[in-house]
C-alpha positions as YAML, in Angstrom:
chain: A
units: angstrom
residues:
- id: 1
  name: UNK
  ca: [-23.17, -19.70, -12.92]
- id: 2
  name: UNK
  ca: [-25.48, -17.62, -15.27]
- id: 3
  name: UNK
  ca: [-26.36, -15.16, -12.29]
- id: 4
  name: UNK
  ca: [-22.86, -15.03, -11.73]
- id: 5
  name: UNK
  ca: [-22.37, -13.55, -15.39]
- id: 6
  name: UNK
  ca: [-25.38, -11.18, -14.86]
- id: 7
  name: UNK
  ca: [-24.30, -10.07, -11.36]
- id: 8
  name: UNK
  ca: [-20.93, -9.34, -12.49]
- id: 9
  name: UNK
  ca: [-22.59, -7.28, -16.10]
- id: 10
  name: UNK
  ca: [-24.92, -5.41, -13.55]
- id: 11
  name: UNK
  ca: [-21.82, -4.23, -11.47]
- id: 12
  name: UNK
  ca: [-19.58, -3.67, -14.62]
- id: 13
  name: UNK
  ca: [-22.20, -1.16, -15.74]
- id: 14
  name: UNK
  ca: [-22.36, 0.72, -12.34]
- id: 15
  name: UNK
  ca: [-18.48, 0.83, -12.10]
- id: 16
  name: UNK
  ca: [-18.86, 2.45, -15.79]
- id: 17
  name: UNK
  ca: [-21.53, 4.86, -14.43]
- id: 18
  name: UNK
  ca: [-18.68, 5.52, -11.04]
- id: 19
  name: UNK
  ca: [-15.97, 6.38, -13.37]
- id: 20
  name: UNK
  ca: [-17.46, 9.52, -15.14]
- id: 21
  name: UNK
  ca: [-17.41, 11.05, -11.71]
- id: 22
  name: UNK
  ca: [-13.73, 10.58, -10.19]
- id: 23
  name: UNK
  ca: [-12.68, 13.47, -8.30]
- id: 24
  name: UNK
  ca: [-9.17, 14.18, -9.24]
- id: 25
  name: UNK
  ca: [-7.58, 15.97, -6.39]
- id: 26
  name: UNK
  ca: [-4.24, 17.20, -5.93]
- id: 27
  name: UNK
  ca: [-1.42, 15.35, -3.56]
- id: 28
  name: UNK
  ca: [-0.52, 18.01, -1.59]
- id: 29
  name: UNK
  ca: [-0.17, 16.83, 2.32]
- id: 30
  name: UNK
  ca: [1.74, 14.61, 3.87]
- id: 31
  name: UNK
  ca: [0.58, 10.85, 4.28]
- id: 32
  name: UNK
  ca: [-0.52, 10.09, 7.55]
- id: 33
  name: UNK
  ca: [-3.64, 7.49, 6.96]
- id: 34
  name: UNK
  ca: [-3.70, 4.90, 4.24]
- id: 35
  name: UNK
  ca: [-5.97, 2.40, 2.53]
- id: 36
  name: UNK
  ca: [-4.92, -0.59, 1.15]
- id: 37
  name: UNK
  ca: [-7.42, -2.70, -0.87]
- id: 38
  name: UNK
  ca: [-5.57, -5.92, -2.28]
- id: 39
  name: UNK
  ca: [-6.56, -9.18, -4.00]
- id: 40
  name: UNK
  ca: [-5.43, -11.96, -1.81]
- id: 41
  name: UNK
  ca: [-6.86, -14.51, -4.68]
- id: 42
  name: UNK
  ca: [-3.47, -13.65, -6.48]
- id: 43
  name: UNK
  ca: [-1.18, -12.05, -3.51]
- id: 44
  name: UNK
  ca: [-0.63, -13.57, -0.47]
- id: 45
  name: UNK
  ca: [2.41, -11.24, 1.00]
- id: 46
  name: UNK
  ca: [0.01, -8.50, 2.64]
- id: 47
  name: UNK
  ca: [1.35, -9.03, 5.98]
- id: 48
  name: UNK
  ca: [4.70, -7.53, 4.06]
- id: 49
  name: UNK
  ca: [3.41, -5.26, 2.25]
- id: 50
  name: UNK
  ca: [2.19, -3.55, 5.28]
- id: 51
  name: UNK
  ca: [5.82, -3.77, 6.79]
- id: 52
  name: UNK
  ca: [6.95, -2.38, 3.71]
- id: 53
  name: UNK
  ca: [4.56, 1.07, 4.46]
- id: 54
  name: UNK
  ca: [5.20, 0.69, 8.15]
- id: 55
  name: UNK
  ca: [9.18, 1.15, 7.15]
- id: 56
  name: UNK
  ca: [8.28, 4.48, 5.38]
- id: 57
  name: UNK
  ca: [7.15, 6.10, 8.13]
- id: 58
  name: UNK
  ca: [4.12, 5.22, 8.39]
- id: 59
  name: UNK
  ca: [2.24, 4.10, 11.91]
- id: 60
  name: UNK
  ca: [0.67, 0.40, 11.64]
- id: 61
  name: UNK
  ca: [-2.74, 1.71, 13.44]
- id: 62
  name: UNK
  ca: [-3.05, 4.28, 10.25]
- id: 63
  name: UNK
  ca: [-3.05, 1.07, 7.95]
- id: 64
  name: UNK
  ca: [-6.30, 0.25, 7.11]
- id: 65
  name: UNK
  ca: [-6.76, -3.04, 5.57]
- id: 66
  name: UNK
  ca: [-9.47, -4.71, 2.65]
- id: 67
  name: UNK
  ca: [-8.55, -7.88, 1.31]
- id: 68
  name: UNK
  ca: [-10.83, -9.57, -1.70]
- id: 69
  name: UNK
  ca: [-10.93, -13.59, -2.34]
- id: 70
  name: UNK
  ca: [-12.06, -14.91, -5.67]
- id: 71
  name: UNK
  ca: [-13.30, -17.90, -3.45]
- id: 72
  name: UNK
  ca: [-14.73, -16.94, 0.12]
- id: 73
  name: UNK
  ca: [-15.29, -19.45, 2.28]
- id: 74
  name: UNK
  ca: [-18.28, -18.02, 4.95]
- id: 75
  name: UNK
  ca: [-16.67, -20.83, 7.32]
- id: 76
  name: UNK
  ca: [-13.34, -20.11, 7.52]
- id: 77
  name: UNK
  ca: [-11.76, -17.21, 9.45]
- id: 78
  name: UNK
  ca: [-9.81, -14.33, 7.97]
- id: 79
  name: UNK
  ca: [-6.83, -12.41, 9.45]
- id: 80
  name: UNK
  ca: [-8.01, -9.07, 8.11]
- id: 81
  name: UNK
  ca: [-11.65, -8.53, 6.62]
- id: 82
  name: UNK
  ca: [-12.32, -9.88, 3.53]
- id: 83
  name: UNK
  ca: [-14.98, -10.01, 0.71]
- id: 84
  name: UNK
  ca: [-15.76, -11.51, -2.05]
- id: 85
  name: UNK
  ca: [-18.59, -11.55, -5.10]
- id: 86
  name: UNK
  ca: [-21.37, -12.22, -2.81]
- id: 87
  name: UNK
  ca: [-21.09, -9.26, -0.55]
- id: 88
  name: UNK
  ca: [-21.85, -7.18, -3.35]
- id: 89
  name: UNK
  ca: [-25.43, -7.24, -4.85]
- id: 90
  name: UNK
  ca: [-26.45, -6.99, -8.58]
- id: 91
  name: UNK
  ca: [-27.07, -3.29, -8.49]
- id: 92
  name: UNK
  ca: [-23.38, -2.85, -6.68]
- id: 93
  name: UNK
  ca: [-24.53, -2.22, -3.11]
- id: 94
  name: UNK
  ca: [-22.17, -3.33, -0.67]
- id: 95
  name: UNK
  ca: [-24.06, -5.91, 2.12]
- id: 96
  name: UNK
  ca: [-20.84, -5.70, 4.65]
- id: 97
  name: UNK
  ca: [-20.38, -2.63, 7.40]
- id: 98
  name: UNK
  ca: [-16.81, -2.86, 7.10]
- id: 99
  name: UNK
  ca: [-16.73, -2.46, 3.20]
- id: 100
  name: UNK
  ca: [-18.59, 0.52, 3.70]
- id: 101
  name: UNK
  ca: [-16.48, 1.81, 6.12]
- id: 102
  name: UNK
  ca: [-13.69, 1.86, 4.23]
- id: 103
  name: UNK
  ca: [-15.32, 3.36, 1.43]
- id: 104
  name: UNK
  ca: [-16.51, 5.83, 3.45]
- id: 105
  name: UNK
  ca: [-13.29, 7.05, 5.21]
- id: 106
  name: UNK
  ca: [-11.39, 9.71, 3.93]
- id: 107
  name: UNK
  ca: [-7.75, 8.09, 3.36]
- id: 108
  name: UNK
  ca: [-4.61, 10.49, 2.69]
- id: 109
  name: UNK
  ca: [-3.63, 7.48, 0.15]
- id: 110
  name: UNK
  ca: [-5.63, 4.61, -1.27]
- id: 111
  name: UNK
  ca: [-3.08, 1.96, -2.86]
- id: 112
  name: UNK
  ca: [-5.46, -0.53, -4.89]
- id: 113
  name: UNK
  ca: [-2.80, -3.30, -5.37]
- id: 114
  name: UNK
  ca: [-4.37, -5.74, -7.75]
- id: 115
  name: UNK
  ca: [-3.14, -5.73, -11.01]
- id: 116
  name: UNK
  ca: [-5.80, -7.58, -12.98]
- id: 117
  name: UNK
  ca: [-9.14, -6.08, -13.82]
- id: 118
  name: UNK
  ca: [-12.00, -7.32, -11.47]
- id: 119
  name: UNK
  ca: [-15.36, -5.34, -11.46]
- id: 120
  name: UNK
  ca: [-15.53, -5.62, -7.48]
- id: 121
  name: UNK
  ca: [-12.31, -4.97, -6.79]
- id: 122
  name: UNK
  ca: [-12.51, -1.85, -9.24]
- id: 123
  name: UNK
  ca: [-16.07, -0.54, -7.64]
- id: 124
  name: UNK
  ca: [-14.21, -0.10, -4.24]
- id: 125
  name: UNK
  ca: [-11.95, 1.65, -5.62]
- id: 126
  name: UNK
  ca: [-14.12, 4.03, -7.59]
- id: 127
  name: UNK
  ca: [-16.19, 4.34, -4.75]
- id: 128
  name: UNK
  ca: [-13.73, 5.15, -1.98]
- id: 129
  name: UNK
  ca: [-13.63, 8.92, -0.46]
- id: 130
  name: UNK
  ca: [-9.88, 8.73, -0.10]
- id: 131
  name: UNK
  ca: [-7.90, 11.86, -1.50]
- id: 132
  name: UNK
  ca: [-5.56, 10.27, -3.41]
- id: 133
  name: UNK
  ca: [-5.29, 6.73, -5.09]
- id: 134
  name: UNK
  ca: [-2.61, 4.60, -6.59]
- id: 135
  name: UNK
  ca: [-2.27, 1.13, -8.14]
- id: 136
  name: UNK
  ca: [-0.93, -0.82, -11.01]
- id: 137
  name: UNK
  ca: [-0.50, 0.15, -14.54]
- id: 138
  name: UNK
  ca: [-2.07, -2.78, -15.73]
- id: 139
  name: UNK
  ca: [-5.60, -1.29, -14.41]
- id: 140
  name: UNK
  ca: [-8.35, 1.41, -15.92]
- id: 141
  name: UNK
  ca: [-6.33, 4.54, -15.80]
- id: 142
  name: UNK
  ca: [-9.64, 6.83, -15.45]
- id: 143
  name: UNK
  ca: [-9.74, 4.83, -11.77]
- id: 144
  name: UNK
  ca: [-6.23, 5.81, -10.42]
- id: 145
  name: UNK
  ca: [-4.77, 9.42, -9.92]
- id: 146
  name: UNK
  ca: [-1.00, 7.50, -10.47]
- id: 147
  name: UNK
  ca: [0.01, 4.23, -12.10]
- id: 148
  name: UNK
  ca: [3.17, 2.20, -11.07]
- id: 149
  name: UNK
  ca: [4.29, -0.46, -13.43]
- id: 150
  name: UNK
  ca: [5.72, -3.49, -11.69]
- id: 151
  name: UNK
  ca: [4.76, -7.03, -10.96]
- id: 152
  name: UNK
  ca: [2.76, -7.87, -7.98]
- id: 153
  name: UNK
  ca: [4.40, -10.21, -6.49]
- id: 154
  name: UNK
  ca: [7.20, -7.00, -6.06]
- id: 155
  name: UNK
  ca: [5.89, -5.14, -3.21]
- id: 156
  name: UNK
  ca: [9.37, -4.10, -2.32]
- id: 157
  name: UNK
  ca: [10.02, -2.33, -5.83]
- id: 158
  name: UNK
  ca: [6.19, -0.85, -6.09]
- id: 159
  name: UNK
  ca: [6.63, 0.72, -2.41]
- id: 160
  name: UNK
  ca: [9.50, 2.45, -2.85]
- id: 161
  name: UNK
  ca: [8.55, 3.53, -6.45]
- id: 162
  name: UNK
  ca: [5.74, 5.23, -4.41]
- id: 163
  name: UNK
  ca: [7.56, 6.97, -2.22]
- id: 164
  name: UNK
  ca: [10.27, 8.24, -3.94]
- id: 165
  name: UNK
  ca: [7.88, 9.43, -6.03]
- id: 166
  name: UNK
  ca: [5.80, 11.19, -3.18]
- id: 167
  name: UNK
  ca: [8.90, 12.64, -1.64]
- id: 168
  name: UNK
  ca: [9.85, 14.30, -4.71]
- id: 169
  name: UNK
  ca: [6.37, 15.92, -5.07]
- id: 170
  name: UNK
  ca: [6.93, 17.50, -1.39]
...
């Protein structure tokens, strides 16, 4: 429990160090490839949520997919990949490929829907390379370029907030 409390202080202080250096870019394309990191310890409607983008316009195969659990079981299998507290280290380093990877790609849009404050979930998000990132209004506003301000549980409400929003910056 205690190493739980100093892991998550160790990765606090990193995400601190992160958010100094968020690039703020400029929306200025259209969205083709999107990231979506959610908590599934609190949501479990991703399935629909991902319907919900795919009705916009955009192409299921350009949805990429994180999910985080409060409680991962190593055991059990997960529909998309999923991580939790112990596939980050004490100096934030991310242990799984797949976590990496989608730090490391470039998305047009990165939608971090969580809407409570959790140092992991907040790292990715500092950390990720994509060119534009959105999530709740609830979270750090240094991490996000836009905040929405809606429950979670309404994905309907908080995806079409986003892209009326988007349309009206074309």
């Amino acid at each position: 429990m205690f190493l739980n409390y100093t892991k998550e202080f160790f990765v606090k202080k990193s995400l601190k160090n992160n958010l100094h250096n968020v690039k703020r870019e400029v929306f200025t394309s259209r969205i083709q490839t999107v990231g979506l990191l959610v908590d599934e310890s609190k949501f479990r409607h991703s399935k629909e949520l991902i319907n919900e983008l795919t009705l916009q316009g955009i192409a299921p195969e350009n949805i990429k997919i994180v999910a985080y659990r409060d409680k991962f079981d190593k055991k059990k299998t997960y529909s998309r990949p999923t991580f939790g507290k112990k596939h980050i280290n004490w100096r934030a380093e991310i242990a799984e490929d797949f976590l990496t990877e989608f730090i490391e790609t470039e998305f047009d849009l990165l939608i971090s829907y969580y809407e409570i404050e959790k140092s992991f979930l907040m790292l990715i998000t500092s950390k990720s390379e994509a060119k534009f990132k959105i999530g709740f209004a609830a979270v750090d506003k240094k991490l996000n370029r836009w905040m929405i301000d809606t429950d979670i549980e309404n994905y309907k409400l908080f995806i079409s907030e986003l892209f009326k929003y988007l349309k009206s910056l074309k």
